[in-house]
């Protein structure tokens, strides 16, 4: 009976707690990438195990001419997921804008991930170029999700120009270092009126849980799953980590105390 109760409560919570991005609505708060897997079959299995509804794909790194069965593009065109085109590999605002206009011409979703890289070694974003591209894309009706530094000021500027979410990094792309500056994220969360989705640097399920426990609305990852020894199992772990972190945030953690506090009530004890 207790197990049934927990199951029902879990379903009820998830059904009423959606990730809202612009005009889009999702049950899962985990967004995943499609790069670095060993095969299309492994990609498919990991995506399904993650429970993600939004799957991001780098348009500059996928063969747009091959939509055959067994190809990555063919897999993503199955309508099983909402495709989030991204501009990975773009180093200028013009390149990023051109790439996402192409995505629109291909009939992909108008929700896009904007990524303008400023340094090829760290893959840190170029703040000025990101703002420049975001202004153009928002005016053209795109639902823009920009990858950015975990800087409250750049996040505020991106929100002010109309981005539907902000996506501050946890650590450099593909590093697996986890959340290096939770305090900056807390400031961003305190001031943001749009979803805050941690993007880049997550390494394992506990990193995802921490992001959601802090109050982040979601997390996007690729390498942490694709480079795990068992990507499909890690995808499932990430799904559970995101779910646990979100539920812990909604539940509200206990107050931290310096000293012990007895778990058992003292009232009624016989002296």
PDB file of C-alpha atoms in Angstrom:
ATOM      1  CA  UNK A   1       0.000   0.000   0.000  1.00  0.00           C
ATOM      2  CA  UNK A   2       2.822   2.411   0.884  1.00  0.00           C
ATOM      3  CA  UNK A   3       4.602   1.687  -2.386  1.00  0.00           C
ATOM      4  CA  UNK A   4       1.379   2.399  -4.279  1.00  0.00           C
ATOM      5  CA  UNK A   5       0.956   5.670  -2.370  1.00  0.00           C
ATOM      6  CA  UNK A   6       4.515   6.783  -3.187  1.00  0.00           C
ATOM      7  CA  UNK A   7       3.996   5.889  -6.859  1.00  0.00           C
ATOM      8  CA  UNK A   8       0.768   7.853  -7.054  1.00  0.00           C
ATOM      9  CA  UNK A   9       2.322  10.873  -5.331  1.00  0.00           C
ATOM     10  CA  UNK A  10       5.297  10.741  -7.685  1.00  0.00           C
ATOM     11  CA  UNK A  11       3.073  10.709 -10.760  1.00  0.00           C
ATOM     12  CA  UNK A  12       0.930  13.517  -9.409  1.00  0.00           C
ATOM     13  CA  UNK A  13       3.954  15.697  -8.677  1.00  0.00           C
ATOM     14  CA  UNK A  14       5.511  15.192 -12.092  1.00  0.00           C
ATOM     15  CA  UNK A  15       2.255  15.759 -13.927  1.00  0.00           C
ATOM     16  CA  UNK A  16       1.717  19.169 -12.355  1.00  0.00           C
ATOM     17  CA  UNK A  17       5.340  20.316 -12.372  1.00  0.00           C
ATOM     18  CA  UNK A  18       6.304  21.108 -15.945  1.00  0.00           C
ATOM     19  CA  UNK A  19       9.290  22.869 -17.429  1.00  0.00           C
ATOM     20  CA  UNK A  20       7.880  25.888 -19.277  1.00  0.00           C
ATOM     21  CA  UNK A  21      10.139  27.498 -21.896  1.00  0.00           C
ATOM     22  CA  UNK A  22       8.387  30.167 -23.929  1.00  0.00           C
ATOM     23  CA  UNK A  23       5.397  28.450 -25.512  1.00  0.00           C
ATOM     24  CA  UNK A  24       6.896  24.987 -24.970  1.00  0.00           C
ATOM     25  CA  UNK A  25       6.054  22.707 -22.046  1.00  0.00           C
ATOM     26  CA  UNK A  26       7.860  19.536 -20.961  1.00  0.00           C
ATOM     27  CA  UNK A  27       7.529  16.956 -18.193  1.00  0.00           C
ATOM     28  CA  UNK A  28      11.250  16.126 -18.130  1.00  0.00           C
ATOM     29  CA  UNK A  29      13.781  18.643 -16.850  1.00  0.00           C
ATOM     30  CA  UNK A  30      16.685  16.787 -18.435  1.00  0.00           C
ATOM     31  CA  UNK A  31      17.839  17.925 -21.884  1.00  0.00           C
ATOM     32  CA  UNK A  32      20.434  15.794 -23.649  1.00  0.00           C
ATOM     33  CA  UNK A  33      22.830  16.017 -26.562  1.00  0.00           C
ATOM     34  CA  UNK A  34      23.537  13.580 -29.373  1.00  0.00           C
ATOM     35  CA  UNK A  35      27.291  13.826 -29.888  1.00  0.00           C
ATOM     36  CA  UNK A  36      30.162  11.488 -28.947  1.00  0.00           C
ATOM     37  CA  UNK A  37      28.218   8.205 -28.851  1.00  0.00           C
ATOM     38  CA  UNK A  38      29.689   5.076 -30.396  1.00  0.00           C
ATOM     39  CA  UNK A  39      26.734   4.431 -32.683  1.00  0.00           C
ATOM     40  CA  UNK A  40      23.251   5.584 -33.584  1.00  0.00           C
ATOM     41  CA  UNK A  41      21.823   2.583 -31.720  1.00  0.00           C
ATOM     42  CA  UNK A  42      23.653   3.573 -28.532  1.00  0.00           C
ATOM     43  CA  UNK A  43      22.451   7.155 -29.009  1.00  0.00           C
ATOM     44  CA  UNK A  44      18.839   6.003 -29.309  1.00  0.00           C
ATOM     45  CA  UNK A  45      19.028   3.723 -26.269  1.00  0.00           C
ATOM     46  CA  UNK A  46      20.629   6.413 -24.105  1.00  0.00           C
ATOM     47  CA  UNK A  47      18.126   9.068 -25.161  1.00  0.00           C
ATOM     48  CA  UNK A  48      15.241   6.794 -24.257  1.00  0.00           C
ATOM     49  CA  UNK A  49      16.791   5.807 -20.933  1.00  0.00           C
ATOM     50  CA  UNK A  50      17.254   9.477 -20.021  1.00  0.00           C
ATOM     51  CA  UNK A  51      13.540  10.187 -20.315  1.00  0.00           C
ATOM     52  CA  UNK A  52      14.441  13.472 -22.013  1.00  0.00           C
ATOM     53  CA  UNK A  53      11.911  15.123 -24.299  1.00  0.00           C
ATOM     54  CA  UNK A  54      14.321  17.718 -25.700  1.00  0.00           C
ATOM     55  CA  UNK A  55      17.344  16.549 -27.674  1.00  0.00           C
ATOM     56  CA  UNK A  56      19.934  18.997 -28.937  1.00  0.00           C
ATOM     57  CA  UNK A  57      21.866  18.488 -32.165  1.00  0.00           C
ATOM     58  CA  UNK A  58      24.793  20.461 -33.597  1.00  0.00           C
ATOM     59  CA  UNK A  59      23.778  21.369 -37.138  1.00  0.00           C
ATOM     60  CA  UNK A  60      27.389  21.919 -38.189  1.00  0.00           C
ATOM     61  CA  UNK A  61      28.322  18.391 -37.126  1.00  0.00           C
ATOM     62  CA  UNK A  62      25.506  16.262 -38.508  1.00  0.00           C
ATOM     63  CA  UNK A  63      24.970  15.098 -42.084  1.00  0.00           C
ATOM     64  CA  UNK A  64      21.821  16.965 -43.081  1.00  0.00           C
ATOM     65  CA  UNK A  65      21.682  15.065 -46.376  1.00  0.00           C
ATOM     66  CA  UNK A  66      21.288  11.674 -44.693  1.00  0.00           C
ATOM     67  CA  UNK A  67      17.873  11.163 -43.123  1.00  0.00           C
ATOM     68  CA  UNK A  68      17.860   7.440 -43.830  1.00  0.00           C
ATOM     69  CA  UNK A  69      16.936   4.781 -41.329  1.00  0.00           C
ATOM     70  CA  UNK A  70      19.945   4.177 -39.113  1.00  0.00           C
ATOM     71  CA  UNK A  71      21.273   7.731 -39.429  1.00  0.00           C
ATOM     72  CA  UNK A  72      21.292  10.256 -36.601  1.00  0.00           C
ATOM     73  CA  UNK A  73      19.055  12.646 -38.512  1.00  0.00           C
ATOM     74  CA  UNK A  74      16.681   9.800 -39.326  1.00  0.00           C
ATOM     75  CA  UNK A  75      16.509   8.909 -35.636  1.00  0.00           C
ATOM     76  CA  UNK A  76      15.753  12.464 -34.586  1.00  0.00           C
ATOM     77  CA  UNK A  77      13.072  12.889 -37.243  1.00  0.00           C
ATOM     78  CA  UNK A  78      11.064  10.084 -35.647  1.00  0.00           C
ATOM     79  CA  UNK A  79       9.078  12.763 -33.724  1.00  0.00           C
ATOM     80  CA  UNK A  80       9.966  10.968 -30.485  1.00  0.00           C
ATOM     81  CA  UNK A  81      11.743  14.096 -29.253  1.00  0.00           C
ATOM     82  CA  UNK A  82      11.653  17.857 -29.669  1.00  0.00           C
ATOM     83  CA  UNK A  83      14.818  18.731 -31.557  1.00  0.00           C
ATOM     84  CA  UNK A  84      16.813  21.660 -30.178  1.00  0.00           C
ATOM     85  CA  UNK A  85      19.174  22.821 -32.954  1.00  0.00           C
ATOM     86  CA  UNK A  86      22.378  24.305 -31.599  1.00  0.00           C
ATOM     87  CA  UNK A  87      25.241  26.350 -32.964  1.00  0.00           C
ATOM     88  CA  UNK A  88      28.150  24.357 -31.510  1.00  0.00           C
ATOM     89  CA  UNK A  89      31.297  25.185 -33.433  1.00  0.00           C
ATOM     90  CA  UNK A  90      30.257  28.759 -34.239  1.00  0.00           C
ATOM     91  CA  UNK A  91      32.770  31.463 -33.311  1.00  0.00           C
ATOM     92  CA  UNK A  92      30.918  34.542 -34.594  1.00  0.00           C
ATOM     93  CA  UNK A  93      27.438  35.948 -34.200  1.00  0.00           C
ATOM     94  CA  UNK A  94      26.921  35.853 -37.977  1.00  0.00           C
ATOM     95  CA  UNK A  95      27.773  32.143 -38.144  1.00  0.00           C
ATOM     96  CA  UNK A  96      25.365  31.345 -35.329  1.00  0.00           C
ATOM     97  CA  UNK A  97      22.532  33.359 -36.867  1.00  0.00           C
ATOM     98  CA  UNK A  98      23.067  31.763 -40.281  1.00  0.00           C
ATOM     99  CA  UNK A  99      23.107  28.271 -38.776  1.00  0.00           C
ATOM    100  CA  UNK A 100      19.810  28.737 -36.927  1.00  0.00           C
ATOM    101  CA  UNK A 101      18.129  30.272 -39.942  1.00  0.00           C
ATOM    102  CA  UNK A 102      19.082  27.085 -41.762  1.00  0.00           C
ATOM    103  CA  UNK A 103      17.484  25.069 -38.949  1.00  0.00           C
ATOM    104  CA  UNK A 104      14.255  26.980 -39.476  1.00  0.00           C
ATOM    105  CA  UNK A 105      14.376  26.336 -43.213  1.00  0.00           C
ATOM    106  CA  UNK A 106      14.761  22.624 -42.481  1.00  0.00           C
ATOM    107  CA  UNK A 107      11.531  22.708 -40.506  1.00  0.00           C
ATOM    108  CA  UNK A 108      13.126  22.116 -37.096  1.00  0.00           C
ATOM    109  CA  UNK A 109      11.651  23.657 -33.961  1.00  0.00           C
ATOM    110  CA  UNK A 110      11.913  27.418 -33.506  1.00  0.00           C
ATOM    111  CA  UNK A 111      13.318  26.744 -30.036  1.00  0.00           C
ATOM    112  CA  UNK A 112      17.095  26.904 -30.459  1.00  0.00           C
ATOM    113  CA  UNK A 113      20.258  26.752 -28.388  1.00  0.00           C
ATOM    114  CA  UNK A 114      22.566  29.669 -29.102  1.00  0.00           C
ATOM    115  CA  UNK A 115      26.252  29.003 -28.570  1.00  0.00           C
ATOM    116  CA  UNK A 116      28.962  31.414 -29.735  1.00  0.00           C
ATOM    117  CA  UNK A 117      32.397  30.248 -28.625  1.00  0.00           C
ATOM    118  CA  UNK A 118      35.029  32.816 -27.704  1.00  0.00           C
ATOM    119  CA  UNK A 119      37.998  30.564 -26.969  1.00  0.00           C
ATOM    120  CA  UNK A 120      38.807  27.223 -28.646  1.00  0.00           C
ATOM    121  CA  UNK A 121      40.676  25.819 -25.632  1.00  0.00           C
ATOM    122  CA  UNK A 122      38.196  26.484 -22.811  1.00  0.00           C
ATOM    123  CA  UNK A 123      35.138  26.687 -25.097  1.00  0.00           C
ATOM    124  CA  UNK A 124      33.930  29.581 -22.972  1.00  0.00           C
ATOM    125  CA  UNK A 125      31.242  31.638 -24.718  1.00  0.00           C
ATOM    126  CA  UNK A 126      31.821  35.081 -26.210  1.00  0.00           C
ATOM    127  CA  UNK A 127      29.435  37.276 -24.215  1.00  0.00           C
ATOM    128  CA  UNK A 128      29.314  40.167 -26.685  1.00  0.00           C
ATOM    129  CA  UNK A 129      28.768  37.943 -29.722  1.00  0.00           C
ATOM    130  CA  UNK A 130      26.140  35.921 -27.852  1.00  0.00           C
ATOM    131  CA  UNK A 131      24.196  39.088 -27.011  1.00  0.00           C
ATOM    132  CA  UNK A 132      24.521  40.324 -30.599  1.00  0.00           C
ATOM    133  CA  UNK A 133      23.184  37.077 -32.059  1.00  0.00           C
ATOM    134  CA  UNK A 134      20.441  36.748 -29.443  1.00  0.00           C
ATOM    135  CA  UNK A 135      19.048  40.197 -30.261  1.00  0.00           C
ATOM    136  CA  UNK A 136      18.679  39.279 -33.936  1.00  0.00           C
ATOM    137  CA  UNK A 137      17.217  35.827 -33.305  1.00  0.00           C
ATOM    138  CA  UNK A 138      14.668  37.044 -30.742  1.00  0.00           C
ATOM    139  CA  UNK A 139      13.485  39.718 -33.182  1.00  0.00           C
ATOM    140  CA  UNK A 140      13.068  36.997 -35.826  1.00  0.00           C
ATOM    141  CA  UNK A 141      10.755  35.024 -33.547  1.00  0.00           C
ATOM    142  CA  UNK A 142      13.089  32.289 -32.319  1.00  0.00           C
ATOM    143  CA  UNK A 143      12.732  30.894 -28.804  1.00  0.00           C
ATOM    144  CA  UNK A 144      16.344  31.450 -27.791  1.00  0.00           C
ATOM    145  CA  UNK A 145      18.195  29.440 -25.128  1.00  0.00           C
ATOM    146  CA  UNK A 146      21.693  30.958 -24.858  1.00  0.00           C
ATOM    147  CA  UNK A 147      24.718  29.149 -23.453  1.00  0.00           C
ATOM    148  CA  UNK A 148      26.603  31.626 -21.262  1.00  0.00           C
ATOM    149  CA  UNK A 149      29.096  32.125 -18.442  1.00  0.00           C
ATOM    150  CA  UNK A 150      27.681  31.732 -14.917  1.00  0.00           C
ATOM    151  CA  UNK A 151      27.605  35.521 -14.629  1.00  0.00           C
ATOM    152  CA  UNK A 152      24.460  37.157 -13.196  1.00  0.00           C
ATOM    153  CA  UNK A 153      24.987  40.270 -15.341  1.00  0.00           C
ATOM    154  CA  UNK A 154      25.139  38.510 -18.712  1.00  0.00           C
ATOM    155  CA  UNK A 155      22.170  36.361 -17.679  1.00  0.00           C
ATOM    156  CA  UNK A 156      20.170  39.480 -16.850  1.00  0.00           C
ATOM    157  CA  UNK A 157      21.071  41.116 -20.178  1.00  0.00           C
ATOM    158  CA  UNK A 158      20.067  38.004 -22.125  1.00  0.00           C
ATOM    159  CA  UNK A 159      16.749  37.873 -20.289  1.00  0.00           C
ATOM    160  CA  UNK A 160      16.165  41.597 -20.880  1.00  0.00           C
ATOM    161  CA  UNK A 161      16.493  41.224 -24.664  1.00  0.00           C
ATOM    162  CA  UNK A 162      13.880  38.450 -24.679  1.00  0.00           C
ATOM    163  CA  UNK A 163      15.647  35.100 -24.346  1.00  0.00           C
ATOM    164  CA  UNK A 164      13.212  32.421 -23.161  1.00  0.00           C
ATOM    165  CA  UNK A 165      15.763  30.913 -20.747  1.00  0.00           C
ATOM    166  CA  UNK A 166      19.378  31.336 -19.712  1.00  0.00           C
ATOM    167  CA  UNK A 167      21.869  28.472 -19.737  1.00  0.00           C
ATOM    168  CA  UNK A 168      24.868  29.216 -17.529  1.00  0.00           C
ATOM    169  CA  UNK A 169      27.671  26.682 -17.493  1.00  0.00           C
ATOM    170  CA  UNK A 170      28.514  24.631 -14.420  1.00  0.00           C
ATOM    171  CA  UNK A 171      32.086  24.086 -15.678  1.00  0.00           C
ATOM    172  CA  UNK A 172      33.812  24.013 -19.098  1.00  0.00           C
ATOM    173  CA  UNK A 173      32.095  21.930 -21.781  1.00  0.00           C
ATOM    174  CA  UNK A 174      32.937  18.244 -21.503  1.00  0.00           C
ATOM    175  CA  UNK A 175      35.047  18.679 -18.346  1.00  0.00           C
ATOM    176  CA  UNK A 176      32.811  16.708 -15.981  1.00  0.00           C
ATOM    177  CA  UNK A 177      33.916  18.947 -13.090  1.00  0.00           C
ATOM    178  CA  UNK A 178      30.394  19.528 -11.795  1.00  0.00           C
ATOM    179  CA  UNK A 179      29.084  22.787 -10.364  1.00  0.00           C
ATOM    180  CA  UNK A 180      32.139  24.863  -9.503  1.00  0.00           C
ATOM    181  CA  UNK A 181      30.346  28.029  -8.398  1.00  0.00           C
ATOM    182  CA  UNK A 182      26.966  27.336  -6.761  1.00  0.00           C
ATOM    183  CA  UNK A 183      26.959  30.853  -5.312  1.00  0.00           C
ATOM    184  CA  UNK A 184      26.827  32.515  -8.728  1.00  0.00           C
ATOM    185  CA  UNK A 185      24.012  30.166  -9.700  1.00  0.00           C
ATOM    186  CA  UNK A 186      22.105  31.158  -6.565  1.00  0.00           C
ATOM    187  CA  UNK A 187      22.397  34.843  -7.505  1.00  0.00           C
ATOM    188  CA  UNK A 188      21.252  34.105 -11.064  1.00  0.00           C
ATOM    189  CA  UNK A 189      18.304  32.124  -9.728  1.00  0.00           C
ATOM    190  CA  UNK A 190      17.368  34.864  -7.288  1.00  0.00           C
ATOM    191  CA  UNK A 191      17.014  37.420 -10.065  1.00  0.00           C
ATOM    192  CA  UNK A 192      15.913  35.425 -13.127  1.00  0.00           C
ATOM    193  CA  UNK A 193      12.293  35.481 -14.261  1.00  0.00           C
ATOM    194  CA  UNK A 194      12.919  32.903 -16.993  1.00  0.00           C
ATOM    195  CA  UNK A 195      14.029  29.273 -16.583  1.00  0.00           C
ATOM    196  CA  UNK A 196      17.650  28.725 -15.580  1.00  0.00           C
ATOM    197  CA  UNK A 197      19.072  25.580 -17.171  1.00  0.00           C
ATOM    198  CA  UNK A 198      22.577  24.469 -16.228  1.00  0.00           C
ATOM    199  CA  UNK A 199      24.527  23.704 -19.391  1.00  0.00           C
ATOM    200  CA  UNK A 200      27.992  22.118 -19.581  1.00  0.00           C
ATOM    201  CA  UNK A 201      30.314  20.556 -17.033  1.00  0.00           C
ATOM    202  CA  UNK A 202      28.017  18.029 -15.358  1.00  0.00           C
ATOM    203  CA  UNK A 203      29.866  14.756 -14.733  1.00  0.00           C
ATOM    204  CA  UNK A 204      27.569  12.448 -12.835  1.00  0.00           C
ATOM    205  CA  UNK A 205      24.081  12.100 -11.390  1.00  0.00           C
ATOM    206  CA  UNK A 206      24.910  13.870  -8.125  1.00  0.00           C
ATOM    207  CA  UNK A 207      25.935  16.980 -10.120  1.00  0.00           C
ATOM    208  CA  UNK A 208      22.536  16.985 -11.802  1.00  0.00           C
ATOM    209  CA  UNK A 209      20.799  16.531  -8.457  1.00  0.00           C
ATOM    210  CA  UNK A 210      22.710  19.462  -6.940  1.00  0.00           C
ATOM    211  CA  UNK A 211      21.722  21.732  -9.839  1.00  0.00           C
ATOM    212  CA  UNK A 212      18.051  20.948  -9.334  1.00  0.00           C
ATOM    213  CA  UNK A 213      18.327  21.161  -5.532  1.00  0.00           C
ATOM    214  CA  UNK A 214      19.693  24.693  -5.931  1.00  0.00           C
ATOM    215  CA  UNK A 215      16.501  25.579  -7.781  1.00  0.00           C
ATOM    216  CA  UNK A 216      17.679  25.368 -11.384  1.00  0.00           C
ATOM    217  CA  UNK A 217      14.818  24.550 -13.718  1.00  0.00           C
ATOM    218  CA  UNK A 218      16.694  21.962 -15.724  1.00  0.00           C
ATOM    219  CA  UNK A 219      20.053  20.665 -16.857  1.00  0.00           C
ATOM    220  CA  UNK A 220      21.496  19.962 -20.301  1.00  0.00           C
ATOM    221  CA  UNK A 221      24.261  17.426 -20.782  1.00  0.00           C
ATOM    222  CA  UNK A 222      25.975  15.272 -23.385  1.00  0.00           C
ATOM    223  CA  UNK A 223      29.504  14.119 -22.552  1.00  0.00           C
ATOM    224  CA  UNK A 224      28.611  12.948 -19.037  1.00  0.00           C
ATOM    225  CA  UNK A 225      26.326  10.339 -20.577  1.00  0.00           C
ATOM    226  CA  UNK A 226      28.075   9.597 -23.871  1.00  0.00           C
ATOM    227  CA  UNK A 227      31.516   9.093 -22.282  1.00  0.00           C
ATOM    228  CA  UNK A 228      30.334   6.976 -19.357  1.00  0.00           C
ATOM    229  CA  UNK A 229      31.484   3.353 -19.404  1.00  0.00           C
ATOM    230  CA  UNK A 230      27.809   2.413 -19.761  1.00  0.00           C
ATOM    231  CA  UNK A 231      26.037   5.375 -21.403  1.00  0.00           C
ATOM    232  CA  UNK A 232      22.568   3.834 -21.211  1.00  0.00           C
ATOM    233  CA  UNK A 233      22.872   3.119 -17.495  1.00  0.00           C
ATOM    234  CA  UNK A 234      24.274   6.601 -16.878  1.00  0.00           C
ATOM    235  CA  UNK A 235      21.385   8.141 -18.804  1.00  0.00           C
ATOM    236  CA  UNK A 236      18.976   6.403 -16.451  1.00  0.00           C
ATOM    237  CA  UNK A 237      21.031   7.600 -13.456  1.00  0.00           C
ATOM    238  CA  UNK A 238      20.842  11.172 -14.748  1.00  0.00           C
ATOM    239  CA  UNK A 239      17.080  10.871 -15.116  1.00  0.00           C
ATOM    240  CA  UNK A 240      16.792   9.778 -11.495  1.00  0.00           C
ATOM    241  CA  UNK A 241      19.246  12.444 -10.299  1.00  0.00           C
ATOM    242  CA  UNK A 242      17.270  15.229 -11.933  1.00  0.00           C
ATOM    243  CA  UNK A 243      14.019  13.874 -10.530  1.00  0.00           C
ATOM    244  CA  UNK A 244      15.446  13.515  -7.015  1.00  0.00           C
ATOM    245  CA  UNK A 245      16.986  16.981  -7.074  1.00  0.00           C
ATOM    246  CA  UNK A 246      13.747  18.597  -8.205  1.00  0.00           C
ATOM    247  CA  UNK A 247      11.690  16.805  -5.550  1.00  0.00           C
ATOM    248  CA  UNK A 248      14.201  17.768  -2.850  1.00  0.00           C
ATOM    249  CA  UNK A 249      13.968  21.410  -3.950  1.00  0.00           C
ATOM    250  CA  UNK A 250      10.180  21.356  -3.851  1.00  0.00           C
ATOM    251  CA  UNK A 251      10.191  19.601  -0.482  1.00  0.00           C
ATOM    252  CA  UNK A 252      12.563  22.147   1.069  1.00  0.00           C
ATOM    253  CA  UNK A 253      15.652  20.881   2.848  1.00  0.00           C
ATOM    254  CA  UNK A 254      16.031  20.988   6.628  1.00  0.00           C
ATOM    255  CA  UNK A 255      17.864  23.851   8.274  1.00  0.00           C
ATOM    256  CA  UNK A 256      21.586  23.297   8.718  1.00  0.00           C
ATOM    257  CA  UNK A 257      22.641  23.181  12.370  1.00  0.00           C
ATOM    258  CA  UNK A 258      26.032  23.376  14.020  1.00  0.00           C
ATOM    259  CA  UNK A 259      25.116  20.948  16.800  1.00  0.00           C
ATOM    260  CA  UNK A 260      23.195  17.705  17.055  1.00  0.00           C
ATOM    261  CA  UNK A 261      19.428  17.672  17.301  1.00  0.00           C
ATOM    262  CA  UNK A 262      17.817  14.490  18.637  1.00  0.00           C
ATOM    263  CA  UNK A 263      15.736  12.617  16.088  1.00  0.00           C
ATOM    264  CA  UNK A 264      13.510  10.971  18.667  1.00  0.00           C
ATOM    265  CA  UNK A 265      10.990  13.137  20.595  1.00  0.00           C
ATOM    266  CA  UNK A 266      11.797  13.666  24.246  1.00  0.00           C
ATOM    267  CA  UNK A 267       8.201  14.313  25.362  1.00  0.00           C
ATOM    268  CA  UNK A 268       6.771  11.534  27.510  1.00  0.00           C
ATOM    269  CA  UNK A 269      10.129  10.080  28.548  1.00  0.00           C
ATOM    270  CA  UNK A 270      10.073   8.493  32.024  1.00  0.00           C
ATOM    271  CA  UNK A 271      12.728   9.894  34.316  1.00  0.00           C
TER     272      UNK A 271
END
